[in-house]
Amino acid sequence: MTTIDIKDAGGNAAGTAELSASVFGIEPNVHVMHHVVRAQRASWRQGTHNTRTRGKVSGGGRKPWRQKGTGRARQGTIRAPQWRGGGVVFGPHPRNYSFRVNNKEVKLAMRSVLSGKLADDQLIVVKPFEFEKPSTKAAVAALKALGINDRRVTLVIGDDDVNTFLSFRNIPTVNIIPVSASNTYDLIDNKVLVFTEPALKRIEEVLA
């Protein structure tokens, strides 16, 4: 097993944690990570875009002018796409962009991200932040102590750690998520991935 240092809110060493080789020691599968992230981003698309075809625009109940003898090109309706205000050809219509990804692929993608973050030295484990009350000032001080205040951070905390969530949520460079909401996109979209010790244990239980 691989070990990683645990830090406290002051940036000091506070012990070590053993990391599961099946979660943090695999060869990252870039193809599966890409596939899962594509699926996530596709599912976020609303798909409410719509255009009117020539059958849906108003007007055009009769020929604009007679077929022959005018010297102009023949026209059957002002709803045709070449007319201003006419229908749109091959325009977008409401649709669902999401596609299914197997659960095994989702877990493999998350394991790949975690293994890659550890290999790139972009993974930090900290003791739980013991805020007596929500304090953004204290949260900023903790980031400075850890040396990551100027980097884009994803912070994964325990599901019931309310004060920590409220303390970090207003910091622009921090994306804070409960461990139950962990996903491939959020884990990979950062420069530093920070886990609290309980969140690390929980995600290992799920992915091992």
mmCIF file of N, CA, C and O in Angstrom, residues 98-168:
data_model
loop_
_atom_site.group_PDB
_atom_site.id
_atom_site.type_symbol
_atom_site.label_atom_id
_atom_site.label_comp_id
_atom_site.label_asym_id
_atom_site.label_seq_id
_atom_site.Cartn_x
_atom_site.Cartn_y
_atom_site.Cartn_z
ATOM 1 N N SER A 98 -28.319 13.039 -23.262
ATOM 2 C CA SER A 98 -27.663 12.106 -22.342
ATOM 3 C C SER A 98 -27.530 10.719 -22.956
ATOM 4 O O SER A 98 -28.324 10.315 -23.811
ATOM 5 N N PHE A 99 -26.512 10.013 -22.518
ATOM 6 C CA PHE A 99 -26.341 8.619 -22.915
ATOM 7 C C PHE A 99 -25.836 7.840 -21.709
ATOM 8 O O PHE A 99 -25.235 8.391 -20.794
ATOM 9 N N ARG A 100 -26.080 6.563 -21.724
ATOM 10 C CA ARG A 100 -25.830 5.725 -20.546
ATOM 11 C C ARG A 100 -24.374 5.291 -20.469
ATOM 12 O O ARG A 100 -23.740 4.999 -21.484
ATOM 13 N N VAL A 101 -23.865 5.271 -19.248
ATOM 14 C CA VAL A 101 -22.515 4.766 -18.984
ATOM 15 C C VAL A 101 -22.620 3.693 -17.910
ATOM 16 O O VAL A 101 -23.317 3.869 -16.908
ATOM 17 N N ASN A 102 -21.935 2.574 -18.097
ATOM 18 C CA ASN A 102 -21.981 1.497 -17.121
ATOM 19 C C ASN A 102 -21.381 1.928 -15.783
ATOM 20 O O ASN A 102 -20.435 2.718 -15.733
ATOM 21 N N ASN A 103 -21.930 1.398 -14.698
ATOM 22 C CA ASN A 103 -21.416 1.733 -13.368
ATOM 23 C C ASN A 103 -19.949 1.340 -13.209
ATOM 24 O O ASN A 103 -19.190 2.024 -12.516
ATOM 25 N N LYS A 104 -19.549 0.253 -13.828
ATOM 26 C CA LYS A 104 -18.147 -0.167 -13.744
ATOM 27 C C LYS A 104 -17.233 0.868 -14.392
ATOM 28 O O LYS A 104 -16.119 1.125 -13.909
ATOM 29 N N GLU A 105 -17.693 1.463 -15.488
ATOM 30 C CA GLU A 105 -16.900 2.497 -16.145
ATOM 31 C C GLU A 105 -16.802 3.747 -15.280
ATOM 32 O O GLU A 105 -15.752 4.392 -15.201
ATOM 33 N N VAL A 106 -17.899 4.106 -14.622
ATOM 34 C CA VAL A 106 -17.904 5.280 -13.749
ATOM 35 C C VAL A 106 -16.894 5.107 -12.616
ATOM 36 O O VAL A 106 -16.098 6.008 -12.312
ATOM 37 N N LYS A 107 -16.905 3.940 -11.981
ATOM 38 C CA LYS A 107 -15.971 3.690 -10.874
ATOM 39 C C LYS A 107 -14.532 3.623 -11.378
ATOM 40 O O LYS A 107 -13.605 4.117 -10.719
ATOM 41 N N LEU A 108 -14.327 3.006 -12.544
ATOM 42 C CA LEU A 108 -12.979 2.942 -13.111
ATOM 43 C C LEU A 108 -12.461 4.338 -13.420
ATOM 44 O O LEU A 108 -11.283 4.645 -13.183
ATOM 45 N N ALA A 109 -13.341 5.201 -13.937
ATOM 46 C CA ALA A 109 -12.935 6.571 -14.246
ATOM 47 C C ALA A 109 -12.528 7.318 -12.982
ATOM 48 O O ALA A 109 -11.518 8.030 -12.966
ATOM 49 N N MET A 110 -13.281 7.151 -11.906
ATOM 50 C CA MET A 110 -12.950 7.829 -10.657
ATOM 51 C C MET A 110 -11.652 7.289 -10.066
ATOM 52 O O MET A 110 -10.813 8.052 -9.564
ATOM 53 N N ARG A 111 -11.469 5.976 -10.128
ATOM 54 C CA ARG A 111 -10.196 5.405 -9.656
ATOM 55 C C ARG A 111 -9.025 5.917 -10.491
ATOM 56 O O ARG A 111 -7.935 6.174 -9.962
ATOM 57 N N SER A 112 -9.250 6.064 -11.791
ATOM 58 C CA SER A 112 -8.194 6.570 -12.677
ATOM 59 C C SER A 112 -7.825 8.001 -12.322
ATOM 60 O O SER A 112 -6.646 8.373 -12.305
ATOM 61 N N VAL A 113 -8.827 8.819 -12.043
ATOM 62 C CA VAL A 113 -8.570 10.213 -11.661
ATOM 63 C C VAL A 113 -7.773 10.271 -10.365
ATOM 64 O O VAL A 113 -6.774 10.996 -10.260
ATOM 65 N N LEU A 114 -8.201 9.505 -9.362
ATOM 66 C CA LEU A 114 -7.521 9.532 -8.070
ATOM 67 C C LEU A 114 -6.081 9.030 -8.188
ATOM 68 O O LEU A 114 -5.169 9.593 -7.581
ATOM 69 N N SER A 115 -5.877 7.990 -8.978
ATOM 70 C CA SER A 115 -4.518 7.483 -9.179
ATOM 71 C C SER A 115 -3.653 8.513 -9.899
ATOM 72 O O SER A 115 -2.474 8.702 -9.561
ATOM 73 N N GLY A 116 -4.239 9.193 -10.881
ATOM 74 C CA GLY A 116 -3.497 10.213 -11.608
ATOM 75 C C GLY A 116 -3.146 11.411 -10.738
ATOM 76 O O GLY A 116 -2.037 11.952 -10.813
ATOM 77 N N LYS A 117 -4.088 11.824 -9.881
ATOM 78 C CA LYS A 117 -3.833 12.949 -8.979
ATOM 79 C C LYS A 117 -2.703 12.612 -7.999
ATOM 80 O O LYS A 117 -1.848 13.458 -7.707
ATOM 81 N N LEU A 118 -2.712 11.394 -7.482
ATOM 82 C CA LEU A 118 -1.651 10.984 -6.566
ATOM 83 C C LEU A 118 -0.306 10.950 -7.286
ATOM 84 O O LEU A 118 0.704 11.438 -6.757
ATOM 85 N N ALA A 119 -0.274 10.412 -8.487
ATOM 86 C CA ALA A 119 0.969 10.321 -9.245
ATOM 87 C C ALA A 119 1.513 11.703 -9.606
ATOM 88 O O ALA A 119 2.731 11.905 -9.660
ATOM 89 N N ASP A 120 0.624 12.660 -9.841
ATOM 90 C CA ASP A 120 1.041 14.020 -10.208
ATOM 91 C C ASP A 120 1.260 14.916 -8.992
ATOM 92 O O ASP A 120 1.453 16.128 -9.152
ATOM 93 N N ASP A 121 1.183 14.341 -7.806
ATOM 94 C CA ASP A 121 1.380 15.087 -6.560
ATOM 95 C C ASP A 121 0.368 16.225 -6.422
ATOM 96 O O ASP A 121 0.694 17.329 -5.995
ATOM 97 N N GLN A 122 -0.880 15.940 -6.812
ATOM 98 C CA GLN A 122 -1.953 16.933 -6.719
ATOM 99 C C GLN A 122 -3.045 16.480 -5.739
ATOM 100 O O GLN A 122 -4.175 16.940 -5.815
ATOM 101 N N LEU A 123 -2.682 15.588 -4.828
ATOM 102 C CA LEU A 123 -3.639 15.070 -3.851
ATOM 103 C C LEU A 123 -3.168 15.432 -2.446
ATOM 104 O O LEU A 123 -2.011 15.200 -2.093
ATOM 105 N N ILE A 124 -4.073 16.022 -1.666
ATOM 106 C CA ILE A 124 -3.771 16.406 -0.287
ATOM 107 C C ILE A 124 -4.860 15.827 0.621
ATOM 108 O O ILE A 124 -6.044 15.885 0.288
ATOM 109 N N VAL A 125 -4.435 15.276 1.747
ATOM 110 C CA VAL A 125 -5.372 14.762 2.747
ATOM 111 C C VAL A 125 -5.213 15.601 4.013
ATOM 112 O O VAL A 125 -4.090 15.843 4.467
ATOM 113 N N VAL A 126 -6.330 16.056 4.547
ATOM 114 C CA VAL A 126 -6.298 16.915 5.732
ATOM 115 C C VAL A 126 -7.204 16.345 6.822
ATOM 116 O O VAL A 126 -8.140 15.583 6.543
ATOM 117 N N LYS A 127 -6.896 16.724 8.032
ATOM 118 C CA LYS A 127 -7.787 16.417 9.136
ATOM 119 C C LYS A 127 -9.082 17.206 8.948
ATOM 120 O O LYS A 127 -9.094 18.255 8.306
ATOM 121 N N PRO A 128 -10.201 16.738 9.506
ATOM 122 C CA PRO A 128 -11.454 17.498 9.371
ATOM 123 C C PRO A 128 -11.286 18.915 9.928
ATOM 124 O O PRO A 128 -10.652 19.126 10.955
ATOM 125 N N PHE A 129 -11.831 19.889 9.198
ATOM 126 C CA PHE A 129 -11.777 21.274 9.662
ATOM 127 C C PHE A 129 -12.793 21.441 10.796
ATOM 128 O O PHE A 129 -13.983 21.215 10.610
ATOM 129 N N GLU A 130 -12.320 21.844 11.947
ATOM 130 C CA GLU A 130 -13.198 21.940 13.115
ATOM 131 C C GLU A 130 -13.620 23.394 13.333
ATOM 132 O O GLU A 130 -13.155 24.066 14.255
ATOM 133 N N PHE A 131 -14.477 23.870 12.445
ATOM 134 C CA PHE A 131 -14.997 25.224 12.579
ATOM 135 C C PHE A 131 -16.133 25.226 13.603
ATOM 136 O O PHE A 131 -17.092 24.466 13.460
ATOM 137 N N GLU A 132 -16.026 26.084 14.603
ATOM 138 C CA GLU A 132 -17.119 26.197 15.572
ATOM 139 C C GLU A 132 -18.359 26.804 14.934
ATOM 140 O O GLU A 132 -19.489 26.484 15.302
ATOM 141 N N LYS A 133 -18.132 27.692 13.970
ATOM 142 C CA LYS A 133 -19.217 28.298 13.209
ATOM 143 C C LYS A 133 -18.680 28.599 11.814
ATOM 144 O O LYS A 133 -17.449 28.648 11.614
ATOM 145 N N PRO A 134 -19.524 28.784 10.817
ATOM 146 C CA PRO A 134 -19.048 29.085 9.467
ATOM 147 C C PRO A 134 -18.173 30.335 9.452
ATOM 148 O O PRO A 134 -18.553 31.369 10.008
ATOM 149 N N SER A 135 -17.014 30.242 8.823
ATOM 150 C CA SER A 135 -16.086 31.368 8.775
ATOM 151 C C SER A 135 -15.260 31.296 7.497
ATOM 152 O O SER A 135 -14.345 30.467 7.389
ATOM 153 N N THR A 136 -15.577 32.156 6.540
ATOM 154 C CA THR A 136 -14.810 32.199 5.295
ATOM 155 C C THR A 136 -13.382 32.663 5.569
ATOM 156 O O THR A 136 -12.435 32.208 4.930
ATOM 157 N N LYS A 137 -13.217 33.569 6.523
ATOM 158 C CA LYS A 137 -11.886 34.059 6.882
ATOM 159 C C LYS A 137 -11.002 32.914 7.364
ATOM 160 O O LYS A 137 -9.833 32.796 6.973
ATOM 161 N N ALA A 138 -11.550 32.052 8.201
ATOM 162 C CA ALA A 138 -10.785 30.899 8.685
ATOM 163 C C ALA A 138 -10.494 29.920 7.549
ATOM 164 O O ALA A 138 -9.429 29.293 7.515
ATOM 165 N N ALA A 139 -11.427 29.782 6.624
ATOM 166 C CA ALA A 139 -11.221 28.884 5.486
ATOM 167 C C ALA A 139 -10.088 29.386 4.595
ATOM 168 O O ALA A 139 -9.246 28.609 4.136
ATOM 169 N N VAL A 140 -10.053 30.703 4.352
ATOM 170 C CA VAL A 140 -8.975 31.284 3.540
ATOM 171 C C VAL A 140 -7.634 31.095 4.239
ATOM 172 O O VAL A 140 -6.621 30.784 3.602
ATOM 173 N N ALA A 141 -7.620 31.270 5.552
ATOM 174 C CA ALA A 141 -6.385 31.067 6.317
ATOM 175 C C ALA A 141 -5.905 29.625 6.211
ATOM 176 O O ALA A 141 -4.688 29.365 6.111
ATOM 177 N N ALA A 142 -6.835 28.669 6.203
ATOM 178 C CA ALA A 142 -6.460 27.261 6.071
ATOM 179 C C ALA A 142 -5.846 26.980 4.707
ATOM 180 O O ALA A 142 -4.862 26.243 4.595
ATOM 181 N N LEU A 143 -6.398 27.579 3.662
ATOM 182 C CA LEU A 143 -5.834 27.401 2.321
ATOM 183 C C LEU A 143 -4.422 27.969 2.235
ATOM 184 O O LEU A 143 -3.534 27.378 1.615
ATOM 185 N N LYS A 144 -4.220 29.126 2.856
ATOM 186 C CA LYS A 144 -2.877 29.730 2.853
ATOM 187 C C LYS A 144 -1.895 28.845 3.615
ATOM 188 O O LYS A 144 -0.746 28.660 3.192
ATOM 189 N N ALA A 145 -2.330 28.283 4.731
ATOM 190 C CA ALA A 145 -1.455 27.418 5.520
ATOM 191 C C ALA A 145 -1.072 26.162 4.748
ATOM 192 O O ALA A 145 0.049 25.650 4.886
ATOM 193 N N LEU A 146 -1.989 25.684 3.915
ATOM 194 C CA LEU A 146 -1.719 24.492 3.094
ATOM 195 C C LEU A 146 -0.945 24.843 1.826
ATOM 196 O O LEU A 146 -0.519 23.944 1.092
ATOM 197 N N GLY A 147 -0.813 26.147 1.535
ATOM 198 C CA GLY A 147 -0.070 26.594 0.363
ATOM 199 C C GLY A 147 -0.806 26.440 -0.944
ATOM 200 O O GLY A 147 -0.187 26.322 -2.010
ATOM 201 N N ILE A 148 -2.133 26.440 -0.888
ATOM 202 C CA ILE A 148 -2.922 26.238 -2.112
ATOM 203 C C ILE A 148 -3.948 27.356 -2.308
ATOM 204 O O ILE A 148 -4.921 27.184 -3.036
ATOM 205 N N ASN A 149 -3.714 28.502 -1.682
ATOM 206 C CA ASN A 149 -4.685 29.600 -1.780
ATOM 207 C C ASN A 149 -4.732 30.226 -3.161
ATOM 208 O O ASN A 149 -5.711 30.869 -3.527
ATOM 209 N N ASP A 150 -3.679 30.037 -3.975
ATOM 210 C CA ASP A 150 -3.644 30.627 -5.311
ATOM 211 C C ASP A 150 -3.886 29.601 -6.405
ATOM 212 O O ASP A 150 -3.604 29.858 -7.570
ATOM 213 N N ARG A 151 -4.428 28.437 -6.042
ATOM 214 C CA ARG A 151 -4.671 27.374 -7.018
ATOM 215 C C ARG A 151 -6.140 26.979 -7.006
ATOM 216 O O ARG A 151 -6.852 27.227 -6.033
ATOM 217 N N ARG A 152 -6.586 26.395 -8.114
ATOM 218 C CA ARG A 152 -7.984 25.972 -8.215
ATOM 219 C C ARG A 152 -8.143 24.637 -7.506
ATOM 220 O O ARG A 152 -7.499 23.650 -7.872
ATOM 221 N N VAL A 153 -9.005 24.619 -6.498
ATOM 222 C CA VAL A 153 -9.073 23.487 -5.576
ATOM 223 C C VAL A 153 -10.458 22.839 -5.611
ATOM 224 O O VAL A 153 -11.476 23.527 -5.682
ATOM 225 N N THR A 154 -10.473 21.516 -5.573
ATOM 226 C CA THR A 154 -11.696 20.773 -5.283
ATOM 227 C C THR A 154 -11.545 20.165 -3.907
ATOM 228 O O THR A 154 -10.600 19.411 -3.660
ATOM 229 N N LEU A 155 -12.457 20.508 -3.015
ATOM 230 C CA LEU A 155 -12.406 20.033 -1.637
ATOM 231 C C LEU A 155 -13.550 19.050 -1.408
ATOM 232 O O LEU A 155 -14.720 19.398 -1.594
ATOM 233 N N VAL A 156 -13.222 17.825 -1.016
ATOM 234 C CA VAL A 156 -14.214 16.783 -0.764
ATOM 235 C C VAL A 156 -14.310 16.572 0.745
ATOM 236 O O VAL A 156 -13.308 16.273 1.393
ATOM 237 N N ILE A 157 -15.514 16.748 1.278
ATOM 238 C CA ILE A 157 -15.714 16.681 2.731
ATOM 239 C C ILE A 157 -16.777 15.640 3.065
ATOM 240 O O ILE A 157 -17.437 15.091 2.181
ATOM 241 N N GLY A 158 -16.957 15.396 4.349
ATOM 242 C CA GLY A 158 -18.000 14.482 4.795
ATOM 243 C C GLY A 158 -19.383 15.056 4.527
ATOM 244 O O GLY A 158 -19.572 16.276 4.453
ATOM 245 N N ASP A 159 -20.366 14.179 4.397
ATOM 246 C CA ASP A 159 -21.718 14.616 4.042
ATOM 247 C C ASP A 159 -22.361 15.506 5.104
ATOM 248 O O ASP A 159 -23.199 16.346 4.780
ATOM 249 N N ASP A 160 -21.972 15.336 6.349
ATOM 250 C CA ASP A 160 -22.612 16.096 7.425
ATOM 251 C C ASP A 160 -21.732 17.225 7.963
ATOM 252 O O ASP A 160 -22.010 17.779 9.020
ATOM 253 N N ASP A 161 -20.693 17.569 7.239
ATOM 254 C CA ASP A 161 -19.771 18.625 7.678
ATOM 255 C C ASP A 161 -20.288 19.986 7.201
ATOM 256 O O ASP A 161 -19.740 20.594 6.273
ATOM 257 N N VAL A 162 -21.326 20.475 7.847
ATOM 258 C CA VAL A 162 -22.036 21.669 7.381
ATOM 259 C C VAL A 162 -21.190 22.928 7.525
ATOM 260 O O VAL A 162 -21.122 23.751 6.602
ATOM 261 N N ASN A 163 -20.545 23.108 8.660
ATOM 262 C CA ASN A 163 -19.772 24.334 8.888
ATOM 263 C C ASN A 163 -18.625 24.484 7.899
ATOM 264 O O ASN A 163 -18.327 25.593 7.450
ATOM 265 N N THR A 164 -17.999 23.363 7.538
ATOM 266 C CA THR A 164 -16.922 23.426 6.548
ATOM 267 C C THR A 164 -17.476 23.818 5.186
ATOM 268 O O THR A 164 -16.886 24.651 4.473
ATOM 269 N N PHE A 165 -18.598 23.253 4.830
ATOM 270 C CA PHE A 165 -19.213 23.595 3.548
ATOM 271 C C PHE A 165 -19.550 25.085 3.477
ATOM 272 O O PHE A 165 -19.240 25.765 2.490
ATOM 273 N N LEU A 166 -20.178 25.599 4.531
ATOM 274 C CA LEU A 166 -20.562 27.011 4.547
ATOM 275 C C LEU A 166 -19.347 27.929 4.577
ATOM 276 O O LEU A 166 -19.411 29.057 4.097
ATOM 277 N N SER A 167 -18.240 27.461 5.133
ATOM 278 C CA SER A 167 -17.034 28.293 5.221
ATOM 279 C C SER A 167 -16.329 28.427 3.887
ATOM 280 O O SER A 167 -15.810 29.498 3.555
ATOM 281 N N PHE A 168 -16.304 27.361 3.102
ATOM 282 C CA PHE A 168 -15.538 27.362 1.852
ATOM 283 C C PHE A 168 -16.362 27.728 0.619
ATOM 284 O O PHE A 168 -15.791 28.017 -0.425
#
